[in-house]
Amino acid sequence: MIRALSLAALFGLLTAPAMAAEQTYTVSLGSRQLGTLQFEGERNDASLLLSLNNAPFGLKNGTFKAVARSTGGKVDYLGQNRGSETRDIAIGRKADKVTSVSVAPPSEMTEMTEAGKVPSGVVFPPEFFAAVANSTTCPSPIAMYDGRRVVRMAATAMEQDGETVFCDMSYRVTMGPGYVSPFHFRKFGVELAYSAGKLVKFTLKAGGFKVHLNRQ
């Protein structure tokens, strides 16, 4: 297991410029705005910044910055949580196989923080969002690895109303722990809306909660 990349490499990757125009989404729970998500790039070269400052009881307030960069046939990923959670994750992938993974602090590791256990063909969080945000209609099935778990998302239904396409998606944790202690959610409903060939809304549903990302 690789322990960690140098601080210089971490800083350089997290601040490297992305190529595509930035997309901004408001993040809300019901009528309560929690923060924003900023995204730019395409698969293999993408970055996102989630900033939450108004979560109920301060739960999950802080930032999550994630970058995936492709160089020399390899994709490197770095994720950095700061705020109510502090976590650094570095992963490498060559061809379609994860080759290295590091999670700090060690208390944040899971049984899936081991490259040899990760199935082939996974993408990293910025690549996952790129597949959704840059699509013009319901995205193809996709598997994502974040250093702690593997999730799979696939369309279950599609409906079109004029120029707007609505997608019902299944989002499941298939390996590793669920999300959000003490709930440990393993299954989510996802609703996507595309209008005029652009993602305009992303809704995540679990345990009676609905979190909305609305494109600005």
PDB file of N, CA and C in Angstrom, residues 87-121:
ATOM      1  N   ARG A  87      -9.660  14.361   5.859  1.00  0.00           N
ATOM      2  CA  ARG A  87      -9.266  13.116   5.198  1.00  0.00           C
ATOM      3  C   ARG A  87      -8.526  13.451   3.912  1.00  0.00           C
ATOM      4  N   ASP A  88      -7.463  12.714   3.626  1.00  0.00           N
ATOM      5  CA  ASP A  88      -6.735  12.826   2.373  1.00  0.00           C
ATOM      6  C   ASP A  88      -6.671  11.448   1.727  1.00  0.00           C
ATOM      7  N   ILE A  89      -7.033  11.375   0.450  1.00  0.00           N
ATOM      8  CA  ILE A  89      -7.024  10.110  -0.271  1.00  0.00           C
ATOM      9  C   ILE A  89      -6.275  10.294  -1.579  1.00  0.00           C
ATOM     10  N   ALA A  90      -5.343   9.382  -1.862  1.00  0.00           N
ATOM     11  CA  ALA A  90      -4.594   9.385  -3.126  1.00  0.00           C
ATOM     12  C   ALA A  90      -4.717   8.005  -3.755  1.00  0.00           C
ATOM     13  N   ILE A  91      -5.088   7.963  -5.038  1.00  0.00           N
ATOM     14  CA  ILE A  91      -5.274   6.687  -5.746  1.00  0.00           C
ATOM     15  C   ILE A  91      -4.634   6.811  -7.126  1.00  0.00           C
ATOM     16  N   GLY A  92      -4.052   5.713  -7.586  1.00  0.00           N
ATOM     17  CA  GLY A  92      -3.528   5.647  -8.943  1.00  0.00           C
ATOM     18  C   GLY A  92      -4.216   4.539  -9.725  1.00  0.00           C
ATOM     19  N   ARG A  93      -4.389   4.745 -11.024  1.00  0.00           N
ATOM     20  CA  ARG A  93      -4.994   3.733 -11.892  1.00  0.00           C
ATOM     21  C   ARG A  93      -4.245   3.691 -13.212  1.00  0.00           C
ATOM     22  N   LYS A  94      -3.941   2.492 -13.678  1.00  0.00           N
ATOM     23  CA  LYS A  94      -3.307   2.320 -14.973  1.00  0.00           C
ATOM     24  C   LYS A  94      -4.144   1.354 -15.778  1.00  0.00           C
ATOM     25  N   ALA A  95      -4.364   1.701 -17.061  1.00  0.00           N
ATOM     26  CA  ALA A  95      -5.339   0.967 -17.875  1.00  0.00           C
ATOM     27  C   ALA A  95      -6.664   1.036 -17.135  1.00  0.00           C
ATOM     28  N   ASP A  96      -7.250  -0.085 -16.754  1.00  0.00           N
ATOM     29  CA  ASP A  96      -8.518  -0.028 -16.028  1.00  0.00           C
ATOM     30  C   ASP A  96      -8.383  -0.606 -14.625  1.00  0.00           C
ATOM     31  N   LYS A  97      -7.150  -0.666 -14.103  1.00  0.00           N
ATOM     32  CA  LYS A  97      -6.902  -1.308 -12.813  1.00  0.00           C
ATOM     33  C   LYS A  97      -6.291  -0.335 -11.812  1.00  0.00           C
ATOM     34  N   VAL A  98      -6.850  -0.276 -10.601  1.00  0.00           N
ATOM     35  CA  VAL A  98      -6.279   0.533  -9.520  1.00  0.00           C
ATOM     36  C   VAL A  98      -4.955  -0.082  -9.102  1.00  0.00           C
ATOM     37  N   THR A  99      -3.916   0.751  -9.043  1.00  0.00           N
ATOM     38  CA  THR A  99      -2.570   0.260  -8.734  1.00  0.00           C
ATOM     39  C   THR A  99      -2.071   0.698  -7.369  1.00  0.00           C
ATOM     40  N   SER A 100      -2.638   1.743  -6.810  1.00  0.00           N
ATOM     41  CA  SER A 100      -2.196   2.218  -5.499  1.00  0.00           C
ATOM     42  C   SER A 100      -3.324   2.985  -4.835  1.00  0.00           C
ATOM     43  N   VAL A 101      -3.345   2.953  -3.496  1.00  0.00           N
ATOM     44  CA  VAL A 101      -4.348   3.706  -2.753  1.00  0.00           C
ATOM     45  C   VAL A 101      -3.795   4.043  -1.378  1.00  0.00           C
ATOM     46  N   SER A 102      -4.011   5.261  -0.946  1.00  0.00           N
ATOM     47  CA  SER A 102      -3.581   5.733   0.366  1.00  0.00           C
ATOM     48  C   SER A 102      -4.687   6.560   0.986  1.00  0.00           C
ATOM     49  N   VAL A 103      -5.005   6.296   2.247  1.00  0.00           N
ATOM     50  CA  VAL A 103      -6.000   7.050   2.991  1.00  0.00           C
ATOM     51  C   VAL A 103      -5.385   7.505   4.304  1.00  0.00           C
ATOM     52  N   ALA A 104      -5.475   8.794   4.598  1.00  0.00           N
ATOM     53  CA  ALA A 104      -4.968   9.346   5.851  1.00  0.00           C
ATOM     54  C   ALA A 104      -6.040  10.240   6.473  1.00  0.00           C
ATOM     55  N   PRO A 105      -6.204  10.171   7.803  1.00  0.00           N
ATOM     56  CA  PRO A 105      -5.481   9.332   8.752  1.00  0.00           C
ATOM     57  C   PRO A 105      -5.875   7.860   8.633  1.00  0.00           C
ATOM     58  N   PRO A 106      -5.076   6.955   9.202  1.00  0.00           N
ATOM     59  CA  PRO A 106      -5.354   5.525   9.088  1.00  0.00           C
ATOM     60  C   PRO A 106      -6.727   5.122   9.621  1.00  0.00           C
ATOM     61  N   SER A 107      -7.283   5.894  10.564  1.00  0.00           N
ATOM     62  CA  SER A 107      -8.597   5.572  11.112  1.00  0.00           C
ATOM     63  C   SER A 107      -9.704   5.660  10.060  1.00  0.00           C
ATOM     64  N   GLU A 108      -9.428   6.336   8.919  1.00  0.00           N
ATOM     65  CA  GLU A 108     -10.410   6.473   7.852  1.00  0.00           C
ATOM     66  C   GLU A 108     -10.325   5.362   6.808  1.00  0.00           C
ATOM     67  N   MET A 109      -9.373   4.459   6.974  1.00  0.00           N
ATOM     68  CA  MET A 109      -9.268   3.328   6.050  1.00  0.00           C
ATOM     69  C   MET A 109     -10.436   2.366   6.273  1.00  0.00           C
ATOM     70  N   THR A 110     -10.764   1.617   5.217  1.00  0.00           N
ATOM     71  CA  THR A 110     -11.770   0.569   5.305  1.00  0.00           C
ATOM     72  C   THR A 110     -11.187  -0.709   4.705  1.00  0.00           C
ATOM     73  N   GLU A 111     -11.987  -1.765   4.691  1.00  0.00           N
ATOM     74  CA  GLU A 111     -11.512  -3.012   4.092  1.00  0.00           C
ATOM     75  C   GLU A 111     -11.239  -2.865   2.603  1.00  0.00           C
ATOM     76  N   MET A 112     -11.761  -1.789   1.981  1.00  0.00           N
ATOM     77  CA  MET A 112     -11.536  -1.573   0.554  1.00  0.00           C
ATOM     78  C   MET A 112     -10.375  -0.631   0.267  1.00  0.00           C
ATOM     79  N   THR A 113      -9.646  -0.218   1.307  1.00  0.00           N
ATOM     80  CA  THR A 113      -8.469   0.625   1.102  1.00  0.00           C
ATOM     81  C   THR A 113      -7.283  -0.279   0.769  1.00  0.00           C
ATOM     82  N   GLU A 114      -7.425  -0.984  -0.323  1.00  0.00           N
ATOM     83  CA  GLU A 114      -6.408  -1.935  -0.770  1.00  0.00           C
ATOM     84  C   GLU A 114      -6.587  -2.131  -2.271  1.00  0.00           C
ATOM     85  N   ALA A 115      -5.580  -1.768  -3.033  1.00  0.00           N
ATOM     86  CA  ALA A 115      -5.708  -1.760  -4.491  1.00  0.00           C
ATOM     87  C   ALA A 115      -6.127  -3.117  -5.045  1.00  0.00           C
ATOM     88  N   GLY A 116      -5.585  -4.198  -4.486  1.00  0.00           N
ATOM     89  CA  GLY A 116      -5.859  -5.522  -5.006  1.00  0.00           C
ATOM     90  C   GLY A 116      -7.300  -5.968  -4.854  1.00  0.00           C
ATOM     91  N   LYS A 117      -8.079  -5.312  -3.995  1.00  0.00           N
ATOM     92  CA  LYS A 117      -9.480  -5.690  -3.796  1.00  0.00           C
ATOM     93  C   LYS A 117     -10.441  -4.942  -4.721  1.00  0.00           C
ATOM     94  N   VAL A 118      -9.939  -3.928  -5.415  1.00  0.00           N
ATOM     95  CA  VAL A 118     -10.817  -3.079  -6.222  1.00  0.00           C
ATOM     96  C   VAL A 118     -11.046  -3.713  -7.588  1.00  0.00           C
ATOM     97  N   PRO A 119     -12.290  -3.878  -8.011  1.00  0.00           N
ATOM     98  CA  PRO A 119     -12.539  -4.467  -9.333  1.00  0.00           C
ATOM     99  C   PRO A 119     -12.058  -3.559 -10.454  1.00  0.00           C
ATOM    100  N   SER A 120     -11.795  -4.163 -11.597  1.00  0.00           N
ATOM    101  CA  SER A 120     -11.359  -3.401 -12.770  1.00  0.00           C
ATOM    102  C   SER A 120     -12.503  -2.527 -13.289  1.00  0.00           C
ATOM    103  N   GLY A 121     -12.122  -1.432 -13.942  1.00  0.00           N
ATOM    104  CA  GLY A 121     -13.104  -0.620 -14.640  1.00  0.00           C
ATOM    105  C   GLY A 121     -13.739   0.488 -13.831  1.00  0.00           C
TER     106      GLY A 121
END
